[in-house]
Amino acid sequence: MRRFIFGLCLALAVGLGGVTASAQTATAPAAVAADSPGSQPLRLNIGLDGAGKPGEVSVAIQLVVVMTLLTLAPSMVILMTSFTRIVIVLGFVRTAIGVPSAPSNQIIVGLSLFLTLFIMGPVFDRVNVEAVQPYIAGKATSTEALDKASVPIKEFMLKQTRTRDIEFFLQLGRFPPTKVQDLPIRVVVPAFVISELQTAFQMGFLLFLPFLVIDFLVSSVLMALGMMMMPPSIVSLPFKLLLFVLVDGWHLVVKSLVESFHI
C-alpha cells in the first residue's frame, strides 16, 4: 500500500512537471518547436479508461475501491461470514456461566475471528483461485473478477439461510419468482443475517438449560436451609464452573459451532 501511494505521488509530480513543460512549449517560438518535433511532454491521465481491459483499472478507481473496502471490511466480516453466529454463542456461554468479564470481550472477539477464518477457509480459497489469481494474471477484467468472487460467498450464505427468510425478503422487495443462483445480494445478505441470529439464539437457549438447572437446585437447597439472604448466584457459580470444566465445555461448544455450518 505504501509503495502504491508513493508511486501515485511520483506520478502526480511527473504529470505536473509535464503540464508546466507543455505550457512553456506553447509560449516558445515556433522555430524551437520545429527543431524538436518528436519531443512530447509527460502526461498523467486519470480517468475511467482501461476498465474494460483485463487486469487494468485506472488510478482513480483503485483509490475508490481501496477506500471502500477499508470502510466496509468490518461490516462484510460481520454480516457475510460465520462471525455473527460464533460471537453470539460464545457470549451466551459466558453469560450462562455467570462470569460476565471472563473471558473478556477481546478474547471472545479474537476467538470468533480466528474461528471465522478457519470455517471460511475453503470459501476464501475458491475466491482466490477463481477470481483473484485470474485478475492478477490479466485473464479477467475487474468486473468479471468481482462476479466470480461473489459466487462462493453467496453459495456459503445460501447454505446457512432458511428458505422462509429468503421468501420473506423477496416478498418485501416485490421480486418475481427467482432462481437461487440469480438471487440478488441485497436479498441474500439480510436473509442470511436473520437466519444466523435465529440459529445463534437457539444454540444459546440449549446452552442455558444445564446451568439453569444448577441455579434451580442451589436456590431450592438454600430455601430449604433457611438461607434466603444468601445470593444463589454466588453459591451456584463454583458448581457451574466445575460442570463446565468436567465436560470440557469449550471443546464441545467450539466443536458444535464448527459442525453447525454447512460448507
CSV table of C-alpha atoms in Angstrom, one decimal:
chain,number,residue,atom,x,y,z
A,1,MET,CA,0.0,0.0,0.0
A,2,ARG,CA,2.9,2.4,0.8
A,3,ARG,CA,4.5,1.6,-2.5
A,4,PHE,CA,1.3,2.3,-4.3
A,5,ILE,CA,0.8,5.7,-2.6
A,6,PHE,CA,4.4,6.6,-3.2
A,7,GLY,CA,4.1,5.7,-6.9
A,8,LEU,CA,0.9,7.7,-7.2
A,9,CYS,CA,2.6,10.8,-5.7
A,10,LEU,CA,5.6,10.3,-8.0
A,11,ALA,CA,3.3,10.0,-11.0
A,12,LEU,CA,1.5,13.2,-10.0
A,13,ALA,CA,4.7,15.1,-9.6
A,14,VAL,CA,5.8,13.9,-13.1
A,15,GLY,CA,2.5,14.9,-14.5
A,16,LEU,CA,2.6,18.4,-13.0
A,17,GLY,CA,6.1,18.8,-14.5
A,18,GLY,CA,4.8,17.7,-17.8
A,19,VAL,CA,2.0,20.2,-17.7
A,20,THR,CA,4.5,23.0,-16.9
A,21,ALA,CA,6.7,21.9,-19.7
A,22,SER,CA,3.7,21.9,-22.1
A,23,ALA,CA,2.8,25.5,-21.1
A,24,GLN,CA,6.4,26.6,-21.7
A,25,THR,CA,6.5,24.9,-25.1
A,26,ALA,CA,3.3,26.6,-26.1
A,27,THR,CA,4.8,30.1,-25.4
A,28,ALA,CA,8.1,29.3,-27.1
A,29,PRO,CA,8.9,30.4,-30.6
A,30,ALA,CA,7.8,28.2,-33.5
A,31,ALA,CA,11.4,27.6,-34.5
A,32,VAL,CA,12.1,25.8,-31.3
A,33,ALA,CA,9.1,23.6,-31.8
A,34,ALA,CA,10.3,22.8,-35.3
A,35,ASP,CA,13.7,21.8,-34.0
A,36,SER,CA,12.3,19.0,-31.8
A,37,PRO,CA,9.1,17.8,-33.4
A,38,GLY,CA,9.2,14.4,-31.8
A,39,SER,CA,9.5,15.6,-28.2
A,40,GLN,CA,6.3,15.2,-26.2
A,41,PRO,CA,5.8,16.2,-22.5
A,42,LEU,CA,4.9,13.5,-20.0
A,43,ARG,CA,1.2,13.5,-19.1
A,44,LEU,CA,-0.8,11.8,-16.4
A,45,ASN,CA,-4.3,10.7,-17.4
A,46,ILE,CA,-6.7,9.8,-14.5
A,47,GLY,CA,-9.9,8.6,-15.9
A,48,LEU,CA,-12.2,5.6,-16.4
A,49,ASP,CA,-10.4,4.2,-19.4
A,50,GLY,CA,-8.9,0.8,-19.0
A,51,ALA,CA,-11.7,-0.7,-17.0
A,52,GLY,CA,-12.6,-3.0,-19.9
A,53,LYS,CA,-9.1,-4.3,-20.3
A,54,PRO,CA,-8.0,-7.4,-18.4
A,55,GLY,CA,-6.1,-6.6,-15.2
A,56,GLU,CA,-6.3,-2.8,-15.7
A,57,VAL,CA,-8.1,-0.3,-13.6
A,58,SER,CA,-7.4,3.4,-13.5
A,59,VAL,CA,-5.8,5.0,-10.6
A,60,ALA,CA,-8.9,6.8,-9.5
A,61,ILE,CA,-10.9,3.6,-9.5
A,62,GLN,CA,-8.2,1.8,-7.5
A,63,LEU,CA,-8.3,4.6,-4.8
A,64,VAL,CA,-12.1,4.4,-4.6
A,65,VAL,CA,-12.0,0.6,-4.3
A,66,VAL,CA,-9.3,0.5,-1.6
A,67,MET,CA,-11.1,3.2,0.5
A,68,THR,CA,-14.5,1.5,0.0
A,69,LEU,CA,-13.1,-1.9,1.1
A,70,LEU,CA,-11.4,-0.4,4.1
A,71,THR,CA,-14.7,1.2,5.1
A,72,LEU,CA,-16.9,-1.8,4.5
A,73,ALA,CA,-14.5,-4.6,5.7
A,74,PRO,CA,-15.8,-4.8,9.2
A,75,SER,CA,-19.4,-4.9,8.0
A,76,MET,CA,-18.6,-7.6,5.4
A,77,VAL,CA,-16.8,-9.7,8.1
A,78,ILE,CA,-19.7,-9.4,10.5
A,79,LEU,CA,-22.7,-9.8,8.1
A,80,MET,CA,-21.4,-12.1,5.3
A,81,THR,CA,-19.4,-14.8,7.2
A,82,SER,CA,-19.8,-17.1,10.2
A,83,PHE,CA,-18.7,-14.4,12.6
A,84,THR,CA,-22.2,-13.4,13.8
A,85,ARG,CA,-23.3,-16.9,15.0
A,86,ILE,CA,-19.9,-17.6,16.7
A,87,VAL,CA,-19.6,-14.4,18.7
A,88,ILE,CA,-23.3,-14.6,19.8
A,89,VAL,CA,-23.0,-18.2,21.0
A,90,LEU,CA,-19.7,-17.5,22.8
A,91,GLY,CA,-21.3,-14.5,24.5
A,92,PHE,CA,-24.2,-16.7,25.6
A,93,VAL,CA,-21.8,-19.2,27.1
A,94,ARG,CA,-20.1,-16.5,29.2
A,95,THR,CA,-23.5,-15.2,30.4
A,96,ALA,CA,-24.9,-18.6,31.2
A,97,ILE,CA,-21.9,-19.5,33.4
A,98,GLY,CA,-22.4,-16.2,35.3
A,99,VAL,CA,-19.0,-14.6,34.8
A,100,PRO,CA,-19.6,-11.5,32.6
A,101,SER,CA,-16.0,-10.5,32.4
A,102,ALA,CA,-14.2,-13.8,31.9
A,103,PRO,CA,-13.3,-14.4,29.2
A,104,SER,CA,-13.0,-10.7,28.2
A,105,ASN,CA,-14.6,-9.2,25.2
A,106,GLN,CA,-11.2,-9.1,23.4
A,107,ILE,CA,-10.8,-12.9,23.8
A,108,ILE,CA,-14.4,-13.6,22.7
A,109,VAL,CA,-14.0,-11.4,19.5
A,110,GLY,CA,-10.5,-12.7,18.8
A,111,LEU,CA,-11.5,-16.4,19.1
A,112,SER,CA,-14.6,-15.7,16.9
A,113,LEU,CA,-12.5,-14.0,14.3
A,114,PHE,CA,-10.0,-16.9,14.1
A,115,LEU,CA,-12.8,-19.5,14.0
A,116,THR,CA,-14.4,-17.5,11.2
A,117,LEU,CA,-11.1,-17.6,9.2
A,118,PHE,CA,-10.9,-21.4,9.9
A,119,ILE,CA,-14.5,-22.0,8.8
A,120,MET,CA,-14.4,-19.7,5.8
A,121,GLY,CA,-11.0,-21.0,4.6
A,122,PRO,CA,-12.4,-23.1,1.7
A,123,VAL,CA,-14.6,-20.2,0.6
A,124,PHE,CA,-11.6,-17.8,0.6
A,125,ASP,CA,-9.5,-20.4,-1.3
A,126,ARG,CA,-12.2,-20.6,-4.0
A,127,VAL,CA,-12.3,-16.8,-4.3
A,128,ASN,CA,-8.5,-16.7,-4.6
A,129,VAL,CA,-8.4,-19.4,-7.3
A,130,GLU,CA,-11.4,-18.4,-9.3
A,131,ALA,CA,-11.2,-14.6,-9.1
A,132,VAL,CA,-8.1,-13.1,-7.6
A,133,GLN,CA,-5.4,-15.1,-9.5
A,134,PRO,CA,-7.1,-14.7,-12.9
A,135,TYR,CA,-7.3,-11.0,-12.3
A,136,ILE,CA,-3.7,-10.7,-11.3
A,137,ALA,CA,-2.6,-12.8,-14.3
A,138,GLY,CA,-4.6,-10.5,-16.6
A,139,LYS,CA,-7.0,-13.2,-17.7
A,140,ALA,CA,-10.1,-11.5,-16.3
A,141,THR,CA,-11.4,-7.9,-16.1
A,142,SER,CA,-12.2,-6.3,-12.7
A,143,THR,CA,-16.0,-6.8,-13.4
A,144,GLU,CA,-15.5,-10.5,-14.1
A,145,ALA,CA,-13.3,-10.9,-11.0
A,146,LEU,CA,-16.0,-9.3,-8.8
A,147,ASP,CA,-18.7,-11.5,-10.3
A,148,LYS,CA,-16.7,-14.7,-9.8
A,149,ALA,CA,-15.6,-13.7,-6.2
A,150,SER,CA,-19.3,-13.2,-5.2
A,151,VAL,CA,-20.3,-16.7,-6.2
A,152,PRO,CA,-18.6,-18.8,-3.5
A,153,ILE,CA,-19.6,-16.3,-0.8
A,154,LYS,CA,-23.2,-16.3,-1.9
A,155,GLU,CA,-23.2,-20.1,-2.0
A,156,PHE,CA,-22.0,-20.2,1.6
A,157,MET,CA,-24.6,-17.8,2.8
A,158,LEU,CA,-27.4,-19.6,1.0
A,159,LYS,CA,-26.4,-22.9,2.6
A,160,GLN,CA,-26.9,-21.4,6.0
A,161,THR,CA,-30.1,-19.4,5.2
A,162,ARG,CA,-33.6,-20.6,5.7
A,163,THR,CA,-35.9,-20.7,2.8
A,164,ARG,CA,-38.7,-18.8,4.6
A,165,ASP,CA,-36.3,-15.9,5.2
A,166,ILE,CA,-35.3,-15.7,1.5
A,167,GLU,CA,-39.0,-15.8,0.5
A,168,PHE,CA,-39.8,-13.1,3.1
A,169,PHE,CA,-37.3,-10.6,1.7
A,170,LEU,CA,-38.3,-11.5,-1.9
A,171,GLN,CA,-41.9,-10.7,-1.0
A,172,LEU,CA,-40.8,-7.4,0.7
A,173,GLY,CA,-38.8,-6.4,-2.3
A,174,ARG,CA,-41.7,-7.4,-4.7
A,175,PHE,CA,-39.3,-9.6,-6.7
A,176,PRO,CA,-40.8,-12.1,-9.2
A,177,PRO,CA,-40.1,-15.8,-8.8
A,178,THR,CA,-36.3,-16.0,-8.9
A,179,LYS,CA,-33.8,-18.9,-9.2
A,180,VAL,CA,-31.5,-19.5,-6.3
A,181,GLN,CA,-28.4,-18.7,-8.3
A,182,ASP,CA,-30.0,-15.5,-9.6
A,183,LEU,CA,-30.9,-14.1,-6.2
A,184,PRO,CA,-29.6,-10.5,-5.7
A,185,ILE,CA,-27.1,-9.9,-2.9
A,186,ARG,CA,-29.4,-7.4,-1.3
A,187,VAL,CA,-31.8,-10.2,-0.6
A,188,VAL,CA,-29.3,-12.9,0.4
A,189,VAL,CA,-27.4,-10.8,3.0
A,190,PRO,CA,-30.4,-9.8,5.2
A,191,ALA,CA,-31.9,-13.2,4.9
A,192,PHE,CA,-28.6,-14.7,5.9
A,193,VAL,CA,-28.2,-12.4,8.9
A,194,ILE,CA,-31.7,-13.2,10.2
A,195,SER,CA,-31.1,-16.9,9.9
A,196,GLU,CA,-27.8,-16.6,11.7
A,197,LEU,CA,-29.5,-14.7,14.6
A,198,GLN,CA,-32.2,-17.4,14.8
A,199,THR,CA,-29.7,-20.2,14.9
A,200,ALA,CA,-27.4,-18.5,17.4
A,201,PHE,CA,-30.3,-17.9,19.8
A,202,GLN,CA,-31.5,-21.5,19.5
A,203,MET,CA,-28.0,-22.7,20.4
A,204,GLY,CA,-27.8,-20.2,23.3
A,205,PHE,CA,-31.1,-21.5,24.7
A,206,LEU,CA,-29.7,-25.0,24.7
A,207,LEU,CA,-26.5,-23.8,26.4
A,208,PHE,CA,-28.5,-22.1,29.2
A,209,LEU,CA,-30.5,-25.2,30.2
A,210,PRO,CA,-27.9,-27.1,32.2
A,211,PHE,CA,-26.8,-24.0,34.1
A,212,LEU,CA,-30.4,-23.1,34.8
A,213,VAL,CA,-31.0,-26.5,36.4
A,214,ILE,CA,-28.0,-25.8,38.7
A,215,ASP,CA,-29.4,-22.4,39.7
A,216,PHE,CA,-32.8,-24.0,40.5
A,217,LEU,CA,-31.2,-26.7,42.6
A,218,VAL,CA,-29.0,-24.3,44.5
A,219,SER,CA,-32.0,-22.0,45.1
A,220,SER,CA,-34.1,-24.8,46.4
A,221,VAL,CA,-31.4,-26.0,48.8
A,222,LEU,CA,-30.8,-22.5,50.1
A,223,MET,CA,-34.5,-22.0,50.7
A,224,ALA,CA,-34.7,-25.4,52.5
A,225,LEU,CA,-31.8,-24.4,54.8
A,226,GLY,CA,-33.4,-21.1,55.5
A,227,MET,CA,-30.5,-19.1,53.9
A,228,MET,CA,-32.8,-16.8,52.0
A,229,MET,CA,-30.4,-13.8,52.3
A,230,MET,CA,-27.6,-15.7,50.6
A,231,PRO,CA,-27.5,-14.9,46.8
A,232,PRO,CA,-27.9,-18.2,44.8
A,233,SER,CA,-25.6,-17.0,42.1
A,234,ILE,CA,-22.6,-16.9,44.4
A,235,VAL,CA,-23.2,-20.5,45.6
A,236,SER,CA,-24.0,-21.8,42.1
A,237,LEU,CA,-21.1,-20.3,40.3
A,238,PRO,CA,-18.4,-22.8,41.5
A,239,PHE,CA,-20.7,-25.7,40.6
A,240,LYS,CA,-21.4,-24.3,37.1
A,241,LEU,CA,-17.6,-23.8,36.6
A,242,LEU,CA,-17.0,-27.3,37.8
A,243,LEU,CA,-19.6,-28.8,35.5
A,244,PHE,CA,-18.2,-26.8,32.5
A,245,VAL,CA,-14.7,-27.9,33.2
A,246,LEU,CA,-15.6,-31.6,33.7
A,247,VAL,CA,-17.5,-31.9,30.4
A,248,ASP,CA,-14.7,-30.0,28.6
A,249,GLY,CA,-17.2,-27.2,27.7
A,250,TRP,CA,-15.1,-25.1,25.4
A,251,HIS,CA,-14.2,-28.0,23.2
A,252,LEU,CA,-17.8,-29.0,23.0
A,253,VAL,CA,-19.0,-25.5,22.2
A,254,VAL,CA,-16.4,-24.9,19.5
A,255,LYS,CA,-17.0,-28.3,18.0
A,256,SER,CA,-20.7,-27.7,17.9
A,257,LEU,CA,-20.2,-24.3,16.3
A,258,VAL,CA,-17.9,-25.6,13.6
A,259,GLU,CA,-20.1,-28.5,12.8
A,260,SER,CA,-23.2,-26.4,12.6
A,261,PHE,CA,-22.1,-24.7,9.4
A,262,HIS,CA,-22.8,-26.4,6.1
A,263,ILE,CA,-19.7,-25.9,3.9
